[in-house]
Amino acid sequence: MRITRIVETPIRLRGEIANALVDFSRHTVSLVAVVSDVVRHGQPVAGIAFDSIGRFAQSGILRDRMIPRVLAASPEALHDEAGRLDPARVLACAIADEKPGGHGDRAAAAAALELACWDLTAKLADEPAYATIARHFSRGPVRQVPVYAAGGYYYPGDDLTRLRTEMRGYRDLGYTAVKVKIGGAALRDDLARIEAVLDVVGAGARVAVDANGRFDAAAACDWARALSPYGLRWYEEPGDPLDFELNRQVIECYDGAVATGENLFSVADVTNLVRYGGMRPGHDIFQMDAGLSYGLTEYARMLSVLESHGFDRRCAYPHGGHLINLHIAAGLGLGGCESYPGVFAPFGGYSPGCVLSDGAITPTDAPGFGLEHKAGLTELIDDLLG
């Protein structure tokens, strides 16, 4: 098997939503295809992936640096000992000559490329990606993955009636847990939003809140004290994701679970969070996202760091709310993953064949990640492949 071409295109997200810091209406995503010389049903088999949600497309880094490196490599340099495509070796080739540290946009660019190779590998084996991932890491896949509906964003002209309607919609779909944004309004108003969600969903253990790094240490701790009476599922990313001392201070004043990690893009970052961030085994939640952090190869190393420090991988709930992370969670036996049932089209959410029951999603058995079966993505993938 040889890679014959690699193509990328930026896709703009649909919808006008915001969190406490970011307006997503101008965000884009890199859609990537790694095309092989294996032909089935009259078409070359291609691996498809993207660089997760909530950042921007990485067209320049991919086209100018990473794709040329991979295409210039010999097939042997990209294969394992059995002659199969090895996503880890593709990643190593893509980031050759890059200095260590500074894990920013290039981590997402590399991830899109590496994850497309996992999709291609699964398609060549004619199996769903979760099965390929589980076998590669010597695990048994977990078919039903607990999920929560990530919503509660800020909309133009928003009010509590719209928020309650949104939450009822998630409940009616079969979600038993949800997440709502905080920090984009005054404390009093955001507490009213939380209480409106609780009215619909019920117990605080079913509701998480996410500040998206909005607060300084003093505000983060003030919020922790205000949130404590609600008994929430977790308090997510109260401050800057690299301010591990702030995270530790919040944990010291908050008995509930703290969740963080979606903006940590390397093993070194996760190691520092474990060392200095005060995270408690069996209590707090890690949300690293393979699509933002060099792909599944680096993500698996992050899990190894957690386990070597006494954390169970079931404390990992990847950020992102899309099909790729659903397969990763199923293949690696994670605690669950995020779901975007109503936002970030066309990438957010799952394909119609994914069955939701009692707050858990079962992925389909379509080969690879099944992105071709996702509403809105089918046509974009066709256009990308030409």
C-alpha positions as a Python dict, from the first residue, in 0.01 Angstrom:
ca = {
    (1, 'M'): (0, 0, 0),
    (2, 'R'): (125, 343, -95),
    (3, 'I'): (-7, 690, -24),
    (4, 'T'): (-68, 855, -360),
    (5, 'R'): (-187, 1197, -248),
    (6, 'I'): (-295, 1398, 57),
    (7, 'V'): (-544, 1681, 27),
    (8, 'E'): (-683, 1937, 272),
    (9, 'T'): (-955, 2198, 264),
    (10, 'P'): (-1079, 2446, 526),
    (11, 'I'): (-1447, 2419, 617),
    (12, 'R'): (-1635, 2691, 802),
    (13, 'L'): (-1850, 2589, 1098),
    (14, 'R'): (-2220, 2672, 1079),
    (15, 'G'): (-2406, 2865, 1347),
    (16, 'E'): (-2368, 3174, 1564),
    (17, 'I'): (-2274, 3067, 1915),
    (18, 'A'): (-2018, 3179, 2172),
    (19, 'N'): (-1869, 3078, 2504),
    (20, 'A'): (-1723, 3315, 2763),
    (21, 'L'): (-1426, 3403, 2541),
    (22, 'V'): (-1478, 3283, 2182),
    (23, 'D'): (-1721, 3363, 1899),
    (24, 'F'): (-1735, 3042, 1694),
    (25, 'S'): (-1915, 3190, 1395),
    (26, 'R'): (-1585, 3256, 1218),
    (27, 'H'): (-1414, 2929, 1307),
    (28, 'T'): (-1295, 2681, 1047),
    (29, 'V'): (-1181, 2317, 1046),
    (30, 'S'): (-924, 2137, 829),
    (31, 'L'): (-1077, 1838, 651),
    (32, 'V'): (-800, 1601, 536),
    (33, 'A'): (-792, 1298, 305),
    (34, 'V'): (-501, 1052, 279),
    (35, 'V'): (-552, 862, -47),
    (36, 'S'): (-404, 515, -107),
    (37, 'D'): (-334, 313, -421),
    (38, 'V'): (-572, 40, -303),
    (39, 'V'): (-886, 42, -518),
    (40, 'R'): (-1221, -92, -397),
    (41, 'H'): (-1557, -55, -566),
    (42, 'G'): (-1381, 139, -839),
    (43, 'Q'): (-1244, 407, -606),
    (44, 'P'): (-912, 450, -420),
    (45, 'V'): (-947, 384, -48),
    (46, 'A'): (-897, 712, 143),
    (47, 'G'): (-862, 795, 509),
    (48, 'I'): (-1060, 1098, 627),
    (49, 'A'): (-1022, 1308, 942),
    (50, 'F'): (-1023, 1665, 1073),
    (51, 'D'): (-850, 1869, 1342),
    (52, 'S'): (-1134, 1865, 1597),
    (53, 'I'): (-1362, 2160, 1675),
    (54, 'G'): (-1313, 2494, 1841),
    (55, 'R'): (-989, 2614, 1684),
    (56, 'F'): (-911, 2700, 1320),
    (57, 'A'): (-811, 2521, 1001),
    (58, 'Q'): (-440, 2446, 966),
    (59, 'S'): (-410, 2474, 588),
    (60, 'G'): (-73, 2648, 577),
    (61, 'I'): (106, 2417, 821),
    (62, 'L'): (-31, 2110, 646),
    (63, 'R'): (30, 2220, 287),
    (64, 'D'): (366, 2391, 338),
    (65, 'R'): (533, 2154, 586),
    (66, 'M'): (365, 1833, 688),
    (67, 'I'): (203, 1698, 373),
    (68, 'P'): (520, 1745, 161),
    (69, 'R'): (728, 1560, 423),
    (70, 'V'): (495, 1260, 421),
    (71, 'L'): (466, 1247, 42),
    (72, 'A'): (844, 1264, 7),
    (73, 'A'): (900, 969, 242),
    (74, 'S'): (958, 618, 113),
    (75, 'P'): (669, 376, 171),
    (76, 'E'): (894, 170, 398),
    (77, 'A'): (944, 470, 628),
    (78, 'L'): (565, 488, 682),
    (79, 'H'): (503, 116, 737),
    (80, 'D'): (536, -112, 1038),
    (81, 'E'): (736, -436, 1039),
    (82, 'A'): (444, -621, 880),
    (83, 'G'): (430, -373, 591),
    (84, 'R'): (111, -200, 708),
    (85, 'L'): (64, 176, 724),
    (86, 'D'): (171, 293, 1071),
    (87, 'P'): (5, 620, 1185),
    (88, 'A'): (283, 671, 1442),
    (89, 'R'): (549, 663, 1171),
    (90, 'V'): (345, 897, 953),
    (91, 'L'): (327, 1136, 1248),
    (92, 'A'): (703, 1116, 1306),
    (93, 'C'): (762, 1200, 942),
    (94, 'A'): (510, 1487, 946),
    (95, 'I'): (678, 1660, 1242),
    (96, 'A'): (1039, 1597, 1138),
    (97, 'D'): (1262, 1903, 1194),
    (98, 'E'): (1004, 2066, 1424),
    (99, 'K'): (1152, 2191, 1752),
    (100, 'P'): (1010, 2054, 2079),
    (101, 'G'): (773, 2269, 2284),
    (102, 'G'): (537, 2535, 2161),
    (103, 'H'): (254, 2291, 2106),
    (104, 'G'): (2, 2512, 1931),
    (105, 'D'): (-155, 2497, 1587),
    (106, 'R'): (94, 2243, 1454),
    (107, 'A'): (-40, 1990, 1709),
    (108, 'A'): (-384, 2011, 1548),
    (109, 'A'): (-239, 2003, 1195),
    (110, 'A'): (-45, 1686, 1271),
    (111, 'A'): (-349, 1536, 1441),
    (112, 'A'): (-570, 1570, 1134),
    (113, 'L'): (-309, 1393, 924),
    (114, 'E'): (-239, 1118, 1177),
    (115, 'L'): (-607, 1049, 1245),
    (116, 'A'): (-677, 1021, 871),
    (117, 'C'): (-420, 739, 871),
    (118, 'W'): (-615, 558, 1145),
    (119, 'D'): (-929, 592, 934),
    (120, 'L'): (-741, 456, 631),
    (121, 'T'): (-596, 166, 832),
    (122, 'A'): (-942, 67, 956),
    (123, 'K'): (-1091, 90, 607),
    (124, 'L'): (-814, -128, 463),
    (125, 'A'): (-902, -385, 734),
    (126, 'D'): (-1273, -336, 649),
    (127, 'E'): (-1366, -269, 1012),
    (128, 'P'): (-1480, 22, 1231),
    (129, 'A'): (-1203, 239, 1373),
    (130, 'Y'): (-1283, 143, 1733),
    (131, 'A'): (-1198, -221, 1650),
    (132, 'T'): (-869, -122, 1485),
    (133, 'I'): (-778, 101, 1779),
    (134, 'A'): (-866, -162, 2040),
    (135, 'R'): (-660, -432, 1868),
    (136, 'H'): (-361, -202, 1818),
    (137, 'F'): (-351, -119, 2188),
    (138, 'S'): (-433, -478, 2297),
    (139, 'R'): (-770, -394, 2444),
    (140, 'G'): (-1127, -510, 2410),
    (141, 'P'): (-1352, -239, 2272),
    (142, 'V'): (-1638, -97, 2480),
    (143, 'R'): (-1929, -61, 2242),
    (144, 'Q'): (-2157, 163, 2451),
    (145, 'V'): (-1988, 494, 2532),
    (146, 'P'): (-2139, 727, 2796),
    (147, 'V'): (-2191, 1073, 2648),
    (148, 'Y'): (-2316, 1411, 2762),
    (149, 'A'): (-2477, 1680, 2548),
    (150, 'A'): (-2250, 1983, 2536),
    (151, 'G'): (-2462, 2289, 2480),
    (152, 'G'): (-2577, 2588, 2678),
    (153, 'Y'): (-2378, 2834, 2466),
    (154, 'Y'): (-2452, 3205, 2449),
    (155, 'Y'): (-2666, 3312, 2154),
    (156, 'P'): (-2756, 3658, 2025),
    (157, 'G'): (-3069, 3773, 2204),
    (158, 'D'): (-3057, 3473, 2436),
    (159, 'D'): (-3299, 3407, 2721),
    (160, 'L'): (-3386, 3132, 2970),
    (161, 'T'): (-3683, 3013, 2764),
    (162, 'R'): (-3457, 2925, 2473),
    (163, 'L'): (-3209, 2755, 2707),
    (164, 'R'): (-3479, 2541, 2869),
    (165, 'T'): (-3609, 2440, 2525),
    (166, 'E'): (-3258, 2339, 2420),
    (167, 'M'): (-3212, 2123, 2730),
    (168, 'R'): (-3552, 1957, 2686),
    (169, 'G'): (-3445, 1868, 2334),
    (170, 'Y'): (-3134, 1689, 2462),
    (171, 'R'): (-3338, 1507, 2725),
    (172, 'D'): (-3591, 1396, 2465),
    (173, 'L'): (-3312, 1261, 2243),
    (174, 'G'): (-3198, 1034, 2527),
    (175, 'Y'): (-2917, 1232, 2689),
    (176, 'T'): (-2913, 1204, 3067),
    (177, 'A'): (-2630, 1455, 3127),
    (178, 'V'): (-2559, 1799, 2980),
    (179, 'K'): (-2309, 2084, 2995),
    (180, 'V'): (-2372, 2459, 3003),
    (181, 'K'): (-2135, 2754, 2956),
    (182, 'I'): (-2058, 3005, 3231),
    (183, 'G'): (-1843, 3318, 3258),
    (184, 'G'): (-1999, 3502, 2965),
    (185, 'A'): (-2251, 3683, 3183),
    (186, 'A'): (-2266, 3823, 3533),
    (187, 'L'): (-2245, 3568, 3813),
    (188, 'R'): (-2610, 3625, 3910),
    (189, 'D'): (-2728, 3574, 3552),
    (190, 'D'): (-2519, 3261, 3497),
    (191, 'L'): (-2648, 3108, 3819),
    (192, 'A'): (-2999, 3170, 3686),
    (193, 'R'): (-2899, 2984, 3369),
    (194, 'I'): (-2770, 2690, 3574),
    (195, 'E'): (-3091, 2680, 3776),
    (196, 'A'): (-3298, 2683, 3456),
    (197, 'V'): (-3102, 2380, 3331),
    (198, 'L'): (-3146, 2203, 3663),
    (199, 'D'): (-3522, 2259, 3637),
    (200, 'V'): (-3519, 2059, 3314),
    (201, 'V'): (-3248, 1797, 3370),
    (202, 'G'): (-3291, 1735, 3741),
    (203, 'A'): (-3003, 1649, 3973),
    (204, 'G'): (-2686, 1858, 3974),
    (205, 'A'): (-2487, 1538, 3907),
    (206, 'R'): (-2630, 1552, 3555),
    (207, 'V'): (-2512, 1908, 3484),
    (208, 'A'): (-2154, 2020, 3416),
    (209, 'V'): (-2046, 2382, 3374),
    (210, 'D'): (-1762, 2513, 3158),
    (211, 'A'): (-1585, 2848, 3202),
    (212, 'N'): (-1351, 2793, 2905),
    (213, 'G'): (-1054, 2942, 3092),
    (214, 'R'): (-1233, 3271, 3159),
    (215, 'F'): (-1138, 3342, 3522),
    (216, 'D'): (-833, 3456, 3714),
    (217, 'A'): (-757, 3275, 4040),
    (218, 'A'): (-973, 3497, 4260),
    (219, 'A'): (-1276, 3480, 4030),
    (220, 'A'): (-1232, 3106, 3977),
    (221, 'C'): (-1241, 3045, 4351),
    (222, 'D'): (-1537, 3282, 4397),
    (223, 'W'): (-1722, 3082, 4134),
    (224, 'A'): (-1621, 2754, 4301),
    (225, 'R'): (-1785, 2869, 4622),
    (226, 'A'): (-2097, 2981, 4435),
    (227, 'L'): (-2123, 2648, 4253),
    (228, 'S'): (-2067, 2423, 4554),
    (229, 'P'): (-2430, 2406, 4670),
    (230, 'Y'): (-2548, 2270, 4335),
    (231, 'G'): (-2355, 1939, 4351),
    (232, 'L'): (-2262, 1960, 3983),
    (233, 'R'): (-2114, 1689, 3762),
    (234, 'W'): (-1799, 1901, 3723),
    (235, 'Y'): (-1659, 2255, 3702),
    (236, 'E'): (-1462, 2274, 3379),
    (237, 'E'): (-1155, 2478, 3291),
    (238, 'P'): (-1201, 2760, 3546),
    (239, 'G'): (-883, 2942, 3438),
    (240, 'D'): (-601, 2944, 3186),
    (241, 'P'): (-533, 2579, 3098),
    (242, 'L'): (-158, 2616, 3157),
    (243, 'D'): (-198, 2785, 3495),
    (244, 'F'): (-163, 2468, 3701),
    (245, 'E'): (-131, 2664, 4024),
    (246, 'L'): (-473, 2823, 3961),
    (247, 'N'): (-619, 2477, 3898),
    (248, 'R'): (-468, 2355, 4225),
    (249, 'Q'): (-612, 2651, 4417),
    (250, 'V'): (-961, 2587, 4279),
    (251, 'I'): (-940, 2220, 4376),
    (252, 'E'): (-838, 2321, 4728),
    (253, 'C'): (-1157, 2526, 4772),
    (254, 'Y'): (-1398, 2307, 4573),
    (255, 'D'): (-1513, 1963, 4682),
    (256, 'G'): (-1678, 1884, 4350),
    (257, 'A'): (-1499, 1747, 4045),
    (258, 'V'): (-1282, 1977, 3831),
    (259, 'A'): (-1237, 1900, 3461),
    (260, 'T'): (-959, 2028, 3236),
    (261, 'G'): (-715, 1926, 2964),
    (262, 'E'): (-878, 2004, 2630),
    (263, 'N'): (-620, 2276, 2568),
    (264, 'L'): (-319, 2062, 2658),
    (265, 'F'): (-157, 1942, 2339),
    (266, 'S'): (134, 1724, 2450),
    (267, 'V'): (247, 1456, 2692),
    (268, 'A'): (469, 1716, 2865),
    (269, 'D'): (168, 1941, 2931),
    (270, 'V'): (-34, 1654, 3078),
    (271, 'T'): (261, 1547, 3293),
    (272, 'N'): (282, 1897, 3437),
    (273, 'L'): (-92, 1905, 3503),
    (274, 'V'): (-65, 1579, 3698),
    (275, 'R'): (242, 1700, 3888),
    (276, 'Y'): (131, 2050, 3974),
    (277, 'G'): (-242, 2093, 3908),
    (278, 'G'): (-377, 1915, 4215),
    (279, 'M'): (-588, 1667, 4018),
    (280, 'R'): (-737, 1393, 4240),
    (281, 'P'): (-750, 1027, 4129),
    (282, 'G'): (-1102, 891, 4122),
    (283, 'H'): (-1251, 1239, 4135),
    (284, 'D'): (-1138, 1485, 3864),
    (285, 'I'): (-1176, 1463, 3487),
    (286, 'F'): (-923, 1485, 3199),
    (287, 'Q'): (-1049, 1613, 2861),
    (288, 'M'): (-752, 1595, 2626),
    (289, 'D'): (-851, 1569, 2260),
    (290, 'A'): (-648, 1363, 2010),
    (291, 'G'): (-764, 1593, 1730),
    (292, 'L'): (-586, 1887, 1893),
    (293, 'S'): (-276, 1707, 2019),
    (294, 'Y'): (-84, 1528, 1742),
    (295, 'G'): (-341, 1251, 1709),
    (296, 'L'): (-408, 917, 1872),
    (297, 'T'): (-39, 829, 1910),
    (298, 'E'): (22, 1120, 2147),
    (299, 'Y'): (-315, 1077, 2314),
    (300, 'A'): (-234, 715, 2407),
    (301, 'R'): (90, 837, 2564),
    (302, 'M'): (-110, 1088, 2767),
    (303, 'L'): (-324, 805, 2902),
    (304, 'S'): (-7, 621, 3001),
    (305, 'V'): (101, 927, 3200),
    (306, 'L'): (-234, 932, 3382),
    (307, 'E'): (-219, 563, 3465),
    (308, 'S'): (141, 580, 3583),
    (309, 'H'): (31, 847, 3834),
    (310, 'G'): (-258, 646, 3976),
    (311, 'F'): (-544, 771, 3757),
    (312, 'D'): (-788, 537, 3585),
    (313, 'R'): (-843, 591, 3212),
    (314, 'R'): (-1215, 606, 3289),
    (315, 'C'): (-1148, 960, 3418),
    (316, 'A'): (-1080, 1058, 3054),
    (317, 'Y'): (-1365, 1222, 2860),
    (318, 'P'): (-1228, 1365, 2533),
    (319, 'H'): (-1340, 1709, 2425),
    (320, 'G'): (-1479, 1746, 2076),
    (321, 'G'): (-1825, 1591, 2047),
    (322, 'H'): (-1771, 1408, 1717),
    (323, 'L'): (-1739, 1064, 1559),
    (324, 'I'): (-1360, 1042, 1580),
    (325, 'N'): (-1355, 1077, 1958),
    (326, 'L'): (-1649, 840, 1992),
    (327, 'H'): (-1440, 565, 1826),
    (328, 'I'): (-1137, 655, 2036),
    (329, 'A'): (-1339, 634, 2357),
    (330, 'A'): (-1486, 299, 2252),
    (331, 'G'): (-1152, 157, 2137),
    (332, 'L'): (-956, 265, 2444),
    (333, 'G'): (-1221, 202, 2711),
    (334, 'L'): (-1249, 561, 2834),
    (335, 'G'): (-1504, 700, 3077),
    (336, 'G'): (-1705, 860, 2799),
    (337, 'C'): (-1693, 1154, 2562),
    (338, 'E'): (-1856, 1481, 2475),
    (339, 'S'): (-2139, 1508, 2222),
    (340, 'Y'): (-2243, 1806, 2010),
    (341, 'P'): (-2596, 1707, 1904),
    (342, 'G'): (-2704, 2057, 1803),
    (343, 'V'): (-2394, 2269, 1743),
    (344, 'F'): (-2078, 2291, 1531),
    (345, 'A'): (-2231, 2152, 1213),
    (346, 'P'): (-2130, 1969, 1004),
    (347, 'F'): (-1862, 1811, 1226),
    (348, 'G'): (-2037, 1799, 1563),
    (349, 'G'): (-2255, 1506, 1661),
    (350, 'Y'): (-2285, 1154, 1525),
    (351, 'S'): (-2424, 976, 1222),
    (352, 'P'): (-2787, 854, 1221),
    (353, 'G'): (-2684, 490, 1267),
    (354, 'C'): (-2525, 559, 1606),
    (355, 'V'): (-2776, 444, 1865),
    (356, 'L'): (-2835, 660, 2176),
    (357, 'S'): (-2988, 483, 2473),
    (358, 'D'): (-2990, 585, 2841),
    (359, 'G'): (-2710, 837, 2793),
    (360, 'A'): (-2475, 608, 2599),
    (361, 'I'): (-2393, 596, 2227),
    (362, 'T'): (-2311, 284, 2025),
    (363, 'P'): (-2103, 358, 1711),
    (364, 'T'): (-2191, 192, 1384),
    (365, 'D'): (-1984, -81, 1220),
    (366, 'A'): (-1914, 130, 912),
    (367, 'P'): (-1544, 99, 815),
    (368, 'G'): (-1319, 365, 965),
    (369, 'F'): (-1466, 655, 1161),
    (370, 'G'): (-1776, 654, 943),
    (371, 'L'): (-1749, 1023, 858),
    (372, 'E'): (-1891, 958, 511),
    (373, 'H'): (-2223, 870, 678),
    (374, 'K'): (-2246, 1196, 876),
    (375, 'A'): (-2507, 1442, 752),
    (376, 'G'): (-2337, 1741, 590),
    (377, 'L'): (-1997, 1574, 567),
    (378, 'T'): (-2074, 1333, 284),
    (379, 'E'): (-2081, 1604, 19),
    (380, 'L'): (-1774, 1781, 160),
    (381, 'I'): (-1571, 1459, 149),
    (382, 'D'): (-1683, 1395, -209),
    (383, 'D'): (-1571, 1744, -306),
    (384, 'L'): (-1239, 1702, -128),
    (385, 'L'): (-1160, 1379, -310),
    (386, 'G'): (-1261, 1532, -641),
}
